[in-house]
Every structure is written in structure tokens, then in C-alpha cells.
Amino acid sequence: QVQLVESGGGLVQPGGSLRLSCKASGSIFSIYGMGWYRQVPGKQRELVAGITSSGSTDYADSVKGRFAISRDNAKNTVYLQMYSLKPEDTAVYYCKAELQLTRYSTIQTYWGQGTQVTVSS
């Protein structure tokens, strides 16, 4: 069974740092784009950062210069390093990946279960 498992969330003070990880496990032929989204109650899920299979990155304006996305293709893992965290970064963070399970299957979107990040003093 294919799944995305996130880790690394928690409580941090303003100005602090956290590193999120998301590992894709199961029988996977190929992984394409990967990304991190976040959602707060009552609002739509929003893109935080994305990374292509070749390493090109994209960031939401609100996190540019503070967050860094990276991936380890050998480990099927994507990371989100977060610096200078602000209270408005508080949200549930979700990992997303575009996966091809076999050579002949279509590319499908998978989501992780989410990890809570709380920035508060």
C-alpha cells in the first residue's frame, strides 16, 4: 500500500526553526512533483512550496527566504526546512506527491495525513 508519511511537526517559538519530512513508501515506479501545503481551520489548503523531479522549486510569497524545500530521490523523501517561523505559519502541513505506481499506470496525486505546526510563545 502506497502512503506518504510526514514527521517533524510540533510547537516552536516565534523565530525558531523546524524541519518537516515526508517519505513515500510502498511499491512506486516513479515520483514526479512533490510539495508541501498547509491549511488552517476555515481556509482553503494553500501551496507552501513545490519541487519537481529535477529539483526546480517554487514558493509561496509568504515563505520566500524563510523556507527551503528539498528532496532525496534515493529515499523517496521530501523535506521542508522552516526558519524564522511566525505565528501566522501555524497550520496543519500536508505533503503531496505525484506518483506513478507502475510503468503502465497513470500519474496520481497522493496526500499525507498532515502534521501540526504551531508557532507560539
XYZ file of N, CA and C in Angstrom:
363
model
N 0.847 -1.184 0.000
C 0.000 0.000 0.000
C 0.887 1.241 0.000
N 0.608 2.132 -0.922
C 1.410 3.346 -1.031
C 0.898 4.386 -0.046
N 1.815 5.015 0.637
C 1.416 6.079 1.539
C 2.534 7.091 1.693
N 2.128 8.298 2.073
C 3.061 9.366 2.398
C 2.990 9.578 3.904
N 4.139 9.514 4.547
C 4.178 9.651 5.998
C 5.018 10.867 6.362
N 4.370 11.824 7.024
C 5.041 13.057 7.420
C 5.532 12.962 8.859
N 6.552 13.744 9.148
C 7.057 13.845 10.514
C 7.750 15.197 10.681
N 7.950 15.567 11.947
C 8.728 16.767 12.228
C 7.945 17.969 12.715
N 6.635 17.874 12.748
C 5.847 18.995 13.245
C 5.981 19.144 14.750
N 5.401 20.233 15.277
C 5.447 20.446 16.709
C 5.234 21.894 17.076
N 5.564 22.194 18.320
C 5.422 23.541 18.859
C 6.788 24.219 18.861
N 6.828 25.436 18.344
C 8.082 26.182 18.299
C 7.786 27.650 18.587
N 8.751 28.324 19.176
C 8.585 29.753 19.467
C 8.792 30.593 18.204
N 8.197 31.774 18.161
C 8.454 32.674 17.028
C 9.948 32.896 16.840
N 10.376 32.853 15.576
C 11.790 32.982 15.265
C 12.526 31.665 15.219
N 11.864 30.616 15.641
C 12.504 29.307 15.680
C 12.464 28.595 14.333
N 12.965 27.350 14.343
C 13.069 26.547 13.125
C 12.474 25.165 13.338
N 12.015 24.582 12.251
C 11.540 23.203 12.237
C 11.869 22.610 10.880
N 12.019 21.287 10.858
C 12.227 20.578 9.601
C 11.189 19.483 9.475
N 10.399 19.560 8.424
C 9.413 18.530 8.137
C 9.980 17.532 7.138
N 9.591 16.276 7.293
C 9.978 15.226 6.356
C 8.734 14.495 5.890
N 8.795 14.004 4.676
C 7.690 13.210 4.124
C 8.286 12.111 3.267
N 8.025 10.883 3.662
C 8.568 9.734 2.932
C 7.440 8.990 2.226
N 7.651 8.728 0.945
C 6.711 7.910 0.176
C 7.151 6.456 0.285
N 6.230 5.606 0.716
C 6.577 4.197 0.876
C 5.602 3.325 0.100
N 6.040 2.099 -0.180
C 5.222 1.163 -0.953
C 5.860 0.922 -2.307
N 5.123 0.252 -3.163
C 5.616 -0.086 -4.491
C 5.374 1.092 -5.439
N 6.443 1.805 -5.767
C 6.361 3.016 -6.578
C 7.335 2.913 -7.742
N 6.849 3.180 -8.948
C 7.709 3.143 -10.124
C 8.473 4.448 -10.276
N 7.762 5.559 -10.111
C 8.409 6.857 -10.283
C 7.666 7.934 -9.496
N 8.449 8.907 -9.008
C 7.869 10.055 -8.295
C 8.155 11.315 -9.085
N 7.149 12.080 -9.339
C 7.303 13.320 -10.085
C 7.327 14.497 -9.105
N 6.451 15.462 -9.258
C 6.462 16.614 -8.370
C 6.110 16.250 -6.946
N 6.738 16.963 -6.015
C 6.415 16.809 -4.596
C 6.242 18.203 -4.012
N 5.468 18.287 -2.954
C 5.248 19.615 -2.405
C 4.675 19.587 -1.009
N 4.656 20.768 -0.417
C 4.073 20.957 0.900
C 2.954 21.995 0.810
N 1.854 21.694 1.432
C 0.712 22.588 1.522
C 0.392 22.783 3.003
N -0.383 23.802 3.301
C -0.826 23.986 4.674
C -2.261 24.476 4.704
N -2.894 24.216 5.836
C -4.310 24.583 5.970
C -4.600 24.952 7.410
N -5.351 26.044 7.562
C -5.848 26.436 8.873
C -7.368 26.305 8.845
N -7.988 26.131 9.986
C -9.449 25.955 10.024
C -10.179 27.105 9.345
N -11.129 26.753 8.481
C -11.934 27.756 7.806
C -11.325 28.335 6.551
N -10.128 27.873 6.207
C -9.477 28.382 4.999
C -9.112 27.245 4.067
N -8.900 27.590 2.804
C -8.509 26.587 1.828
C -7.056 26.173 2.039
N -6.771 24.954 1.637
C -5.396 24.484 1.671
C -4.591 25.294 0.651
N -3.390 25.725 1.036
C -2.586 26.550 0.152
C -1.205 25.946 -0.060
N -0.654 26.194 -1.230
C 0.689 25.726 -1.542
C 1.709 26.513 -0.737
N 2.635 25.802 -0.123
C 3.751 26.424 0.580
C 4.994 26.389 -0.299
N 5.308 25.187 -0.793
C 6.499 25.016 -1.622
C 6.351 23.747 -2.444
N 6.929 23.773 -3.653
C 6.908 22.604 -4.515
C 8.273 22.373 -5.126
N 8.524 21.124 -5.511
C 9.798 20.786 -6.127
C 9.557 19.719 -7.186
N 10.145 19.921 -8.361
C 9.996 18.949 -9.442
C 11.002 17.811 -9.270
N 10.868 16.800 -10.109
C 11.787 15.664 -10.038
C 13.215 16.069 -10.370
N 13.384 17.151 -11.108
C 14.724 17.619 -11.463
C 15.266 18.651 -10.483
N 14.444 19.026 -9.499
C 14.930 19.918 -8.457
C 14.511 21.376 -8.557
N 13.718 21.716 -9.537
C 13.217 23.094 -9.621
C 12.219 23.345 -8.508
N 12.301 24.524 -7.907
C 11.469 24.826 -6.742
C 10.582 26.037 -6.968
N 9.521 26.091 -6.172
C 8.586 27.202 -6.210
C 8.082 27.420 -4.788
N 7.896 28.698 -4.419
C 7.479 29.019 -3.055
C 6.338 30.026 -3.046
N 5.502 29.927 -2.031
C 4.527 30.970 -1.775
C 5.282 32.232 -1.360
N 4.758 33.384 -1.744
C 5.430 34.642 -1.414
C 5.643 34.795 0.089
N 4.713 34.290 0.863
C 4.764 34.466 2.315
C 5.903 33.711 2.978
N 6.504 32.747 2.279
C 7.574 31.952 2.889
C 8.907 32.084 2.182
N 8.944 32.835 1.089
C 10.196 33.011 0.349
C 11.267 33.616 1.247
N 12.444 33.023 1.190
C 13.551 33.496 2.006
C 13.579 32.918 3.405
N 12.493 32.222 3.806
C 12.439 31.629 5.154
C 12.352 30.107 5.112
N 11.732 29.561 4.075
C 11.557 28.113 3.951
C 12.390 27.599 2.776
N 12.815 26.350 2.895
C 13.558 25.706 1.815
C 13.059 24.282 1.635
N 12.658 23.957 0.403
C 12.212 22.602 0.096
C 13.345 21.856 -0.597
N 13.475 20.584 -0.288
C 14.488 19.746 -0.935
C 13.954 18.324 -0.991
N 14.616 17.477 -1.767
C 14.186 16.092 -1.865
C 15.398 15.194 -2.023
N 15.243 13.963 -1.539
C 16.243 12.916 -1.697
C 15.562 11.811 -2.496
N 15.834 11.759 -3.785
C 15.150 10.797 -4.641
C 15.492 9.348 -4.279
N 16.671 9.129 -3.768
C 17.065 7.767 -3.384
C 16.243 7.276 -2.189
N 15.766 8.219 -1.380
C 14.985 7.852 -0.192
C 13.496 8.125 -0.369
N 13.099 8.586 -1.552
C 11.685 8.921 -1.805
C 11.151 9.889 -0.753
N 11.965 10.857 -0.404
C 11.635 11.754 0.698
C 11.765 13.209 0.271
N 10.816 14.013 0.739
C 10.861 15.452 0.537
C 10.921 16.123 1.902
N 11.652 17.228 1.967
C 11.852 17.944 3.227
C 11.369 19.385 3.088
N 11.020 19.962 4.210
C 10.726 21.392 4.269
C 11.437 21.941 5.491
N 12.492 22.701 5.243
C 13.210 23.370 6.313
C 12.602 24.739 6.504
N 12.148 25.012 7.722
C 11.467 26.268 8.010
C 12.277 27.070 9.019
N 12.615 28.294 8.655
C 13.360 29.197 9.516
C 12.495 30.414 9.840
N 12.909 31.164 10.855
C 12.246 32.425 11.208
C 10.730 32.278 11.238
N 10.280 31.256 11.909
C 8.853 30.953 11.933
C 8.060 32.059 12.628
N 6.861 32.284 12.102
C 5.965 33.317 12.619
C 4.664 32.664 13.082
N 3.932 33.316 13.972
C 2.652 32.749 14.408
C 1.711 32.455 13.238
N 1.780 33.254 12.189
C 0.907 33.021 11.040
C 1.306 31.802 10.212
N 2.422 31.171 10.525
C 2.792 29.911 9.891
C 2.097 28.721 10.552
N 1.412 28.969 11.642
C 0.696 27.898 12.332
C -0.368 27.303 11.425
N -0.324 25.991 11.258
C -1.242 25.288 10.357
C -0.959 23.799 10.421
N -1.831 23.044 9.783
C -1.525 21.639 9.508
C -0.827 21.606 8.152
N 0.334 20.990 8.119
C 1.132 20.915 6.896
C 0.955 19.533 6.269
N 0.647 19.532 4.979
C 0.408 18.298 4.236
C 1.450 18.143 3.135
N 1.886 16.923 2.966
C 2.781 16.564 1.878
C 1.947 16.050 0.711
N 2.353 16.410 -0.503
C 1.701 15.918 -1.705
C 2.751 15.390 -2.659
N 2.410 14.312 -3.346
C 3.338 13.749 -4.328
C 2.566 13.211 -5.520
N 3.172 13.386 -6.693
C 2.616 12.835 -7.932
C 3.351 11.515 -8.195
N 2.626 10.407 -8.108
C 3.240 9.088 -8.168
C 2.758 8.286 -9.359
N 3.688 7.539 -9.918
C 3.353 6.541 -10.941
C 3.708 5.200 -10.336
N 2.729 4.346 -10.139
C 2.967 3.126 -9.391
C 3.589 2.016 -10.235
N 3.275 1.971 -11.522
C 3.886 1.010 -12.435
C 4.254 1.737 -13.724
N 5.005 1.073 -14.559
C 5.419 1.658 -15.834
C 4.209 2.046 -16.691
N 3.113 1.312 -16.508
C 1.964 1.497 -17.398
C 0.815 2.262 -16.757
N 0.969 2.661 -15.506
C -0.127 3.351 -14.828
C -0.039 4.860 -15.038
N -1.150 5.506 -14.791
C -1.181 6.967 -14.886
C -0.551 7.584 -13.642
N -0.240 8.852 -13.733
C 0.306 9.576 -12.592
C -0.857 10.025 -11.711
N -0.762 9.717 -10.417
C -1.832 10.045 -9.496
C -1.302 10.887 -8.340
N -2.208 11.645 -7.753
C -1.844 12.507 -6.634
C -2.116 11.802 -5.315
N -1.126 11.826 -4.441
C -1.257 11.272 -3.102
C -0.965 12.360 -2.068
N -1.668 12.247 -0.932
C -1.504 13.203 0.157
C -1.104 12.475 1.431
N -0.311 13.145 2.244
C -0.020 12.642 3.571
C -1.154 12.961 4.526
N -1.009 12.507 5.767
C -2.067 12.671 6.746
C -2.033 14.036 7.433
N -0.963 14.754 7.264
C -0.822 16.078 7.853
C -0.065 16.053 9.163
N 0.675 17.124 9.410
C 1.392 17.273 10.666
C 1.200 18.708 11.160
N 0.906 18.839 12.439
C 0.598 20.156 13.010
C 1.886 20.918 13.306
N 1.913 22.162 12.856
C 2.983 23.093 13.213
C 2.337 24.267 13.949
N 2.796 24.505 15.160
C 2.271 25.600 15.974
C 3.413 26.523 16.367
N 3.274 27.793 16.017
C 4.288 28.790 16.342
C 3.692 29.733 17.377
N 4.189 29.622 18.593
C 3.612 30.388 19.691
C 4.614 30.522 20.815
N 4.536 31.639 21.523
C 5.388 31.830 22.695
C 4.661 31.398 23.962
